[in-house]
PDB file of C-alpha atoms in Angstrom:
ATOM      1  CA  MET A1089    -208.837 -15.367 -80.278  1.00  0.00           C
ATOM      2  CA  LEU A1090    -210.677 -15.318 -83.173  1.00  0.00           C
ATOM      3  CA  ASN A1091    -214.282 -13.084 -82.961  1.00  0.00           C
ATOM      4  CA  GLU A1092    -216.956 -16.339 -83.258  1.00  0.00           C
ATOM      5  CA  LYS A1093    -218.387 -14.668 -86.258  1.00  0.00           C
ATOM      6  CA  VAL A1094    -214.659 -14.144 -87.841  1.00  0.00           C
ATOM      7  CA  ALA A1095    -214.084 -17.834 -87.567  1.00  0.00           C
ATOM      8  CA  GLU A1096    -217.588 -19.452 -88.883  1.00  0.00           C
ATOM      9  CA  LEU A1097    -216.613 -17.132 -92.101  1.00  0.00           C
ATOM     10  CA  LEU A1098    -212.957 -18.269 -92.437  1.00  0.00           C
ATOM     11  CA  ASN A1099    -214.449 -21.674 -91.875  1.00  0.00           C
ATOM     12  CA  THR A1100    -217.064 -21.398 -94.336  1.00  0.00           C
ATOM     13  CA  GLN A1101    -214.050 -19.947 -96.927  1.00  0.00           C
ATOM     14  CA  VAL A1102    -212.002 -23.284 -96.675  1.00  0.00           C
ATOM     15  CA  ASN A1103    -215.353 -25.108 -97.955  1.00  0.00           C
ATOM     16  CA  LYS A1104    -215.540 -21.916-100.798  1.00  0.00           C
ATOM     17  CA  GLU A1105    -212.063 -22.473-101.558  1.00  0.00           C
ATOM     18  CA  PHE A1106    -212.401 -26.332-102.207  1.00  0.00           C
ATOM     19  CA  TYR A1107    -215.538 -25.832-104.306  1.00  0.00           C
ATOM     20  CA  SER A1108    -213.309 -23.652-106.494  1.00  0.00           C
ATOM     21  CA  ALA A1109    -210.728 -26.422-106.833  1.00  0.00           C
ATOM     22  CA  TYR A1110    -213.753 -28.452-107.669  1.00  0.00           C
ATOM     23  CA  LEU A1111    -215.089 -25.800-110.032  1.00  0.00           C
ATOM     24  CA  TYR A1112    -211.502 -25.405-111.948  1.00  0.00           C
ATOM     25  CA  LEU A1113    -210.425 -28.984-112.636  1.00  0.00           C
ATOM     26  CA  ALA A1114    -214.379 -29.209-114.039  1.00  0.00           C
ATOM     27  CA  PHE A1115    -212.694 -26.799-116.307  1.00  0.00           C
ATOM     28  CA  SER A1116    -210.002 -28.354-117.130  1.00  0.00           C
ATOM     29  CA  ASN A1117    -211.514 -31.416-118.039  1.00  0.00           C
ATOM     30  CA  TYR A1118    -213.856 -30.004-120.006  1.00  0.00           C
ATOM     31  CA  PHE A1119    -210.857 -28.346-122.166  1.00  0.00           C
ATOM     32  CA  SER A1120    -209.003 -31.580-121.832  1.00  0.00           C
ATOM     33  CA  GLU A1121    -212.202 -33.167-123.762  1.00  0.00           C
ATOM     34  CA  GLU A1122    -211.723 -30.542-126.073  1.00  0.00           C
ATOM     35  CA  GLY A1123    -208.264 -30.997-126.934  1.00  0.00           C
ATOM     36  CA  LEU A1124    -207.067 -28.303-125.621  1.00  0.00           C
ATOM     37  CA  ASN A1125    -204.850 -29.401-123.388  1.00  0.00           C
ATOM     38  CA  GLY A1126    -203.183 -25.934-122.411  1.00  0.00           C
ATOM     39  CA  PHE A1127    -206.054 -24.475-121.390  1.00  0.00           C
ATOM     40  CA  ALA A1128    -206.944 -27.722-119.460  1.00  0.00           C
ATOM     41  CA  ASN A1129    -203.251 -27.083-117.633  1.00  0.00           C
ATOM     42  CA  TRP A1130    -204.286 -23.571-116.808  1.00  0.00           C
ATOM     43  CA  TYR A1131    -207.295 -24.868-114.884  1.00  0.00           C
ATOM     44  CA  ARG A1132    -205.409 -27.409-112.898  1.00  0.00           C
ATOM     45  CA  ILE A1133    -202.909 -24.995-111.909  1.00  0.00           C
ATOM     46  CA  GLN A1134    -206.053 -22.323-110.708  1.00  0.00           C
ATOM     47  CA  ALA A1135    -206.997 -26.089-108.918  1.00  0.00           C
ATOM     48  CA  GLN A1136    -204.045 -26.191-107.109  1.00  0.00           C
ATOM     49  CA  GLU A1137    -203.724 -22.782-106.008  1.00  0.00           C
ATOM     50  CA  GLU A1138    -207.203 -22.847-104.835  1.00  0.00           C
ATOM     51  CA  ARG A1139    -206.830 -25.772-102.800  1.00  0.00           C
ATOM     52  CA  ASP A1140    -203.585 -24.379-101.134  1.00  0.00           C
ATOM     53  CA  HIS A1141    -205.630 -21.562-100.580  1.00  0.00           C
ATOM     54  CA  ALA A1142    -207.867 -23.488 -98.901  1.00  0.00           C
ATOM     55  CA  MET A1143    -205.229 -25.005 -96.657  1.00  0.00           C
ATOM     56  CA  LEU A1144    -203.632 -21.351 -95.613  1.00  0.00           C
ATOM     57  CA  PHE A1145    -207.374 -20.344 -94.191  1.00  0.00           C
ATOM     58  CA  VAL A1146    -207.071 -23.788 -92.292  1.00  0.00           C
ATOM     59  CA  GLN A1147    -203.563 -23.227 -91.138  1.00  0.00           C
ATOM     60  CA  TYR A1148    -204.857 -19.773 -89.968  1.00  0.00           C
ATOM     61  CA  LEU A1149    -207.408 -21.309 -88.031  1.00  0.00           C
ATOM     62  CA  GLN A1150    -204.972 -24.175 -86.163  1.00  0.00           C
ATOM     63  CA  ASN A1151    -202.649 -21.156 -85.335  1.00  0.00           C
ATOM     64  CA  ASN A1152    -205.558 -19.389 -83.394  1.00  0.00           C
ATOM     65  CA  ASP A1153    -206.691 -21.736 -82.045  1.00  0.00           C
ATOM     66  CA  ALA A1154    -210.095 -22.139 -83.645  1.00  0.00           C
ATOM     67  CA  LYS A1155    -211.834 -25.089 -84.634  1.00  0.00           C
ATOM     68  CA  VAL A1156    -211.694 -26.414 -88.532  1.00  0.00           C
ATOM     69  CA  THR A1157    -214.860 -27.444 -89.630  1.00  0.00           C
ATOM     70  CA  TYR A1158    -215.720 -29.274 -93.105  1.00  0.00           C
ATOM     71  CA  GLU A1159    -218.167 -29.239 -94.787  1.00  0.00           C
ATOM     72  CA  ALA A1160    -219.627 -31.321 -97.986  1.00  0.00           C
ATOM     73  CA  ILE A1161    -218.214 -30.015-101.115  1.00  0.00           C
ATOM     74  CA  GLU A1162    -220.817 -29.214-103.711  1.00  0.00           C
ATOM     75  CA  LYS A1163    -220.594 -30.419-107.236  1.00  0.00           C
ATOM     76  CA  PRO A1164    -219.846 -27.977-109.682  1.00  0.00           C
ATOM     77  CA  ALA A1165    -222.499 -27.108-112.007  1.00  0.00           C
ATOM     78  CA  PHE A1166    -221.937 -24.641-114.916  1.00  0.00           C
ATOM     79  CA  LYS A1167    -223.524 -24.902-118.932  1.00  0.00           C
ATOM     80  CA  ALA A1168    -221.013 -24.520-121.317  1.00  0.00           C
ATOM     81  CA  ASP A1169    -221.907 -23.560-124.597  1.00  0.00           C
ATOM     82  CA  SER A1170    -218.737 -22.778-125.840  1.00  0.00           C
ATOM     83  CA  HIS A1171    -214.814 -21.986-124.513  1.00  0.00           C
ATOM     84  CA  MET A1172    -215.887 -18.576-123.691  1.00  0.00           C
ATOM     85  CA  ASP A1173    -218.703 -19.289-121.539  1.00  0.00           C
ATOM     86  CA  ILE A1174    -215.867 -21.193-119.277  1.00  0.00           C
ATOM     87  CA  LEU A1175    -213.606 -18.435-119.340  1.00  0.00           C
ATOM     88  CA  LYS A1176    -216.325 -15.788-117.876  1.00  0.00           C
ATOM     89  CA  ALA A1177    -217.589 -18.249-115.488  1.00  0.00           C
ATOM     90  CA  GLY A1178    -214.104 -18.432-114.382  1.00  0.00           C
ATOM     91  CA  LEU A1179    -213.800 -14.578-114.343  1.00  0.00           C
ATOM     92  CA  ASP A1180    -217.623 -14.575-112.528  1.00  0.00           C
ATOM     93  CA  HIS A1181    -216.173 -17.302-110.010  1.00  0.00           C
ATOM     94  CA  GLU A1182    -213.199 -14.852-108.864  1.00  0.00           C
ATOM     95  CA  ARG A1183    -215.404 -11.832-108.137  1.00  0.00           C
ATOM     96  CA  TYR A1184    -217.808 -13.774-106.378  1.00  0.00           C
ATOM     97  CA  VAL A1185    -214.713 -15.060-103.917  1.00  0.00           C
ATOM     98  CA  THR A1186    -213.409 -11.504-103.859  1.00  0.00           C
ATOM     99  CA  GLY A1187    -216.535 -10.770-102.441  1.00  0.00           C
ATOM    100  CA  LEU A1188    -216.473 -13.593 -99.915  1.00  0.00           C
ATOM    101  CA  VAL A1189    -212.718 -12.071 -99.045  1.00  0.00           C
ATOM    102  CA  ASN A1190    -213.866  -8.530 -98.813  1.00  0.00           C
ATOM    103  CA  ASN A1191    -216.841  -9.477 -96.189  1.00  0.00           C
ATOM    104  CA  ILE A1192    -214.465 -11.428 -94.209  1.00  0.00           C
ATOM    105  CA  TYR A1193    -211.976  -8.364 -93.739  1.00  0.00           C
ATOM    106  CA  GLY A1194    -214.991  -6.205 -93.101  1.00  0.00           C
ATOM    107  CA  THR A1195    -216.698  -8.272 -90.064  1.00  0.00           C
ATOM    108  CA  ALA A1196    -212.555  -8.647 -89.142  1.00  0.00           C
ATOM    109  CA  TYR A1197    -212.560  -4.579 -89.094  1.00  0.00           C
ATOM    110  CA  GLU A1198    -215.462  -4.063 -87.449  1.00  0.00           C
ATOM    111  CA  GLY A1199    -214.722  -6.746 -84.796  1.00  0.00           C
ATOM    112  CA  LYS A1200    -211.229  -4.768 -84.826  1.00  0.00           C
ATOM    113  CA  ASP A1201    -209.400  -8.516 -85.434  1.00  0.00           C
ATOM    114  CA  PHE A1202    -206.401  -6.630 -87.112  1.00  0.00           C
ATOM    115  CA  ARG A1203    -204.681  -9.493 -87.075  1.00  0.00           C
ATOM    116  CA  THR A1204    -207.215 -11.524 -89.104  1.00  0.00           C
ATOM    117  CA  MET A1205    -207.054  -8.482 -91.254  1.00  0.00           C
ATOM    118  CA  GLN A1206    -203.335  -9.064 -91.638  1.00  0.00           C
ATOM    119  CA  PHE A1207    -203.656 -12.548 -92.831  1.00  0.00           C
ATOM    120  CA  LEU A1208    -206.489 -11.547 -95.419  1.00  0.00           C
ATOM    121  CA  ASP A1209    -204.181  -8.824 -96.782  1.00  0.00           C
ATOM    122  CA  TRP A1210    -202.622 -11.102 -98.995  1.00  0.00           C
ATOM    123  CA  PHE A1211    -205.816 -12.788-100.227  1.00  0.00           C
ATOM    124  CA  VAL A1212    -207.042  -9.302-101.235  1.00  0.00           C
ATOM    125  CA  LYS A1213    -203.841  -9.205-103.563  1.00  0.00           C
ATOM    126  CA  GLU A1214    -204.442 -12.141-104.858  1.00  0.00           C
ATOM    127  CA  GLN A1215    -208.368 -12.076-105.839  1.00  0.00           C
ATOM    128  CA  GLY A1216    -207.025  -8.388-107.639  1.00  0.00           C
ATOM    129  CA  GLU A1217    -204.407 -10.861-109.384  1.00  0.00           C
ATOM    130  CA  GLU A1218    -207.036 -13.879-110.168  1.00  0.00           C
ATOM    131  CA  GLU A1219    -209.215 -11.391-111.902  1.00  0.00           C
ATOM    132  CA  THR A1220    -206.817  -9.513-113.739  1.00  0.00           C
ATOM    133  CA  ASN A1221    -205.670 -13.218-115.026  1.00  0.00           C
ATOM    134  CA  ALA A1222    -209.235 -14.193-116.082  1.00  0.00           C
ATOM    135  CA  ASN A1223    -210.050 -11.221-117.353  1.00  0.00           C
ATOM    136  CA  GLU A1224    -206.778 -10.986-119.475  1.00  0.00           C
ATOM    137  CA  LEU A1225    -207.339 -14.855-120.856  1.00  0.00           C
ATOM    138  CA  ILE A1226    -210.872 -13.676-122.303  1.00  0.00           C
ATOM    139  CA  LYS A1227    -209.568 -10.756-123.677  1.00  0.00           C
ATOM    140  CA  LYS A1228    -206.896 -13.144-125.528  1.00  0.00           C
ATOM    141  CA  MET A1229    -209.716 -15.191-126.242  1.00  0.00           C
ATOM    142  CA  GLU A1230    -212.117 -12.679-127.941  1.00  0.00           C
ATOM    143  CA  LEU A1231    -208.604 -11.808-130.014  1.00  0.00           C
ATOM    144  CA  PHE A1232    -207.289 -14.987-130.845  1.00  0.00           C
ATOM    145  CA  GLY A1233    -210.485 -17.731-130.258  1.00  0.00           C
ATOM    146  CA  SER A1234    -211.838 -17.626-133.503  1.00  0.00           C
ATOM    147  CA  ASP A1235    -208.943 -18.638-135.522  1.00  0.00           C
ATOM    148  CA  PRO A1236    -207.980 -22.204-135.246  1.00  0.00           C
ATOM    149  CA  LYS A1237    -204.044 -21.689-135.833  1.00  0.00           C
ATOM    150  CA  SER A1238    -204.458 -18.855-133.373  1.00  0.00           C
ATOM    151  CA  LEU A1239    -206.516 -20.394-130.871  1.00  0.00           C
ATOM    152  CA  TYR A1240    -203.799 -23.498-130.860  1.00  0.00           C
ATOM    153  CA  LEU A1241    -200.685 -20.454-130.009  1.00  0.00           C
ATOM    154  CA  LEU A1242    -203.033 -19.331-127.066  1.00  0.00           C
ATOM    155  CA  ASP A1243    -203.637 -23.160-125.908  1.00  0.00           C
ATOM    156  CA  GLN A1244    -199.288 -23.247-125.976  1.00  0.00           C
ATOM    157  CA  GLU A1245    -199.054 -20.523-123.889  1.00  0.00           C
ATOM    158  CA  LEU A1246    -201.298 -21.939-121.847  1.00  0.00           C
ATOM    159  CA  ALA A1247    -199.623 -25.120-121.833  1.00  0.00           C
ATOM    160  CA  ALA A1248    -196.510 -23.408-120.367  1.00  0.00           C
ATOM    161  CA  ARG A1249    -197.745 -22.258-117.059  1.00  0.00           C
ATOM    162  CA  THR A1250    -196.123 -23.680-114.262  1.00  0.00           C
ATOM    163  CA  TYR A1251    -197.520 -23.995-110.793  1.00  0.00           C
ATOM    164  CA  SER A1252    -196.035 -21.565-107.936  1.00  0.00           C
ATOM    165  CA  ALA A1253    -197.201 -22.168-104.426  1.00  0.00           C
ATOM    166  CA  PRO A1254    -198.016 -19.216-102.069  1.00  0.00           C
ATOM    167  CA  SER A1255    -195.542 -17.619 -99.944  1.00  0.00           C
ATOM    168  CA  LEU A1256    -197.944 -16.069 -97.709  1.00  0.00           C
ATOM    169  CA  THR A1257    -196.387 -16.764 -94.121  1.00  0.00           C
ATOM    170  CA  LEU A1258    -198.394 -17.442 -91.187  1.00  0.00           C
TER     171      LEU A1258
END
């Protein structure tokens, strides 16, 4: 049986993951409106990943006989004066999510909930990858974003990204 505080944090994380999906869909729409369909694709795939992350948390809660509660999902709010603003907001958001996962992990550790810690190991690794990917995208934009031809090529690179569902076994 899950520790009550851990179960509460996992339920909160379900909502945070769905919010992340909404945020990335909003980013995708921004880039689509800007005519950068590759960037739009990149964030649309990010949204798919976040929805899957939410469902992994749901499945874990259900597998442990914990009640799943869904809360209202906040409308994403962000200000974008440039393409770079979106990319930096994405990195900031991933860092925020990393902090949330680390908090759940710490709470599970304090409660000696080793099963949840093992479950969260995948998310700890995943968040490291998410932050790296967001940071690399910023670096590429810094290198190429001011040149229209290079921006076009970067957009084409991002358009080639495909979705691969997570392979976490619960």
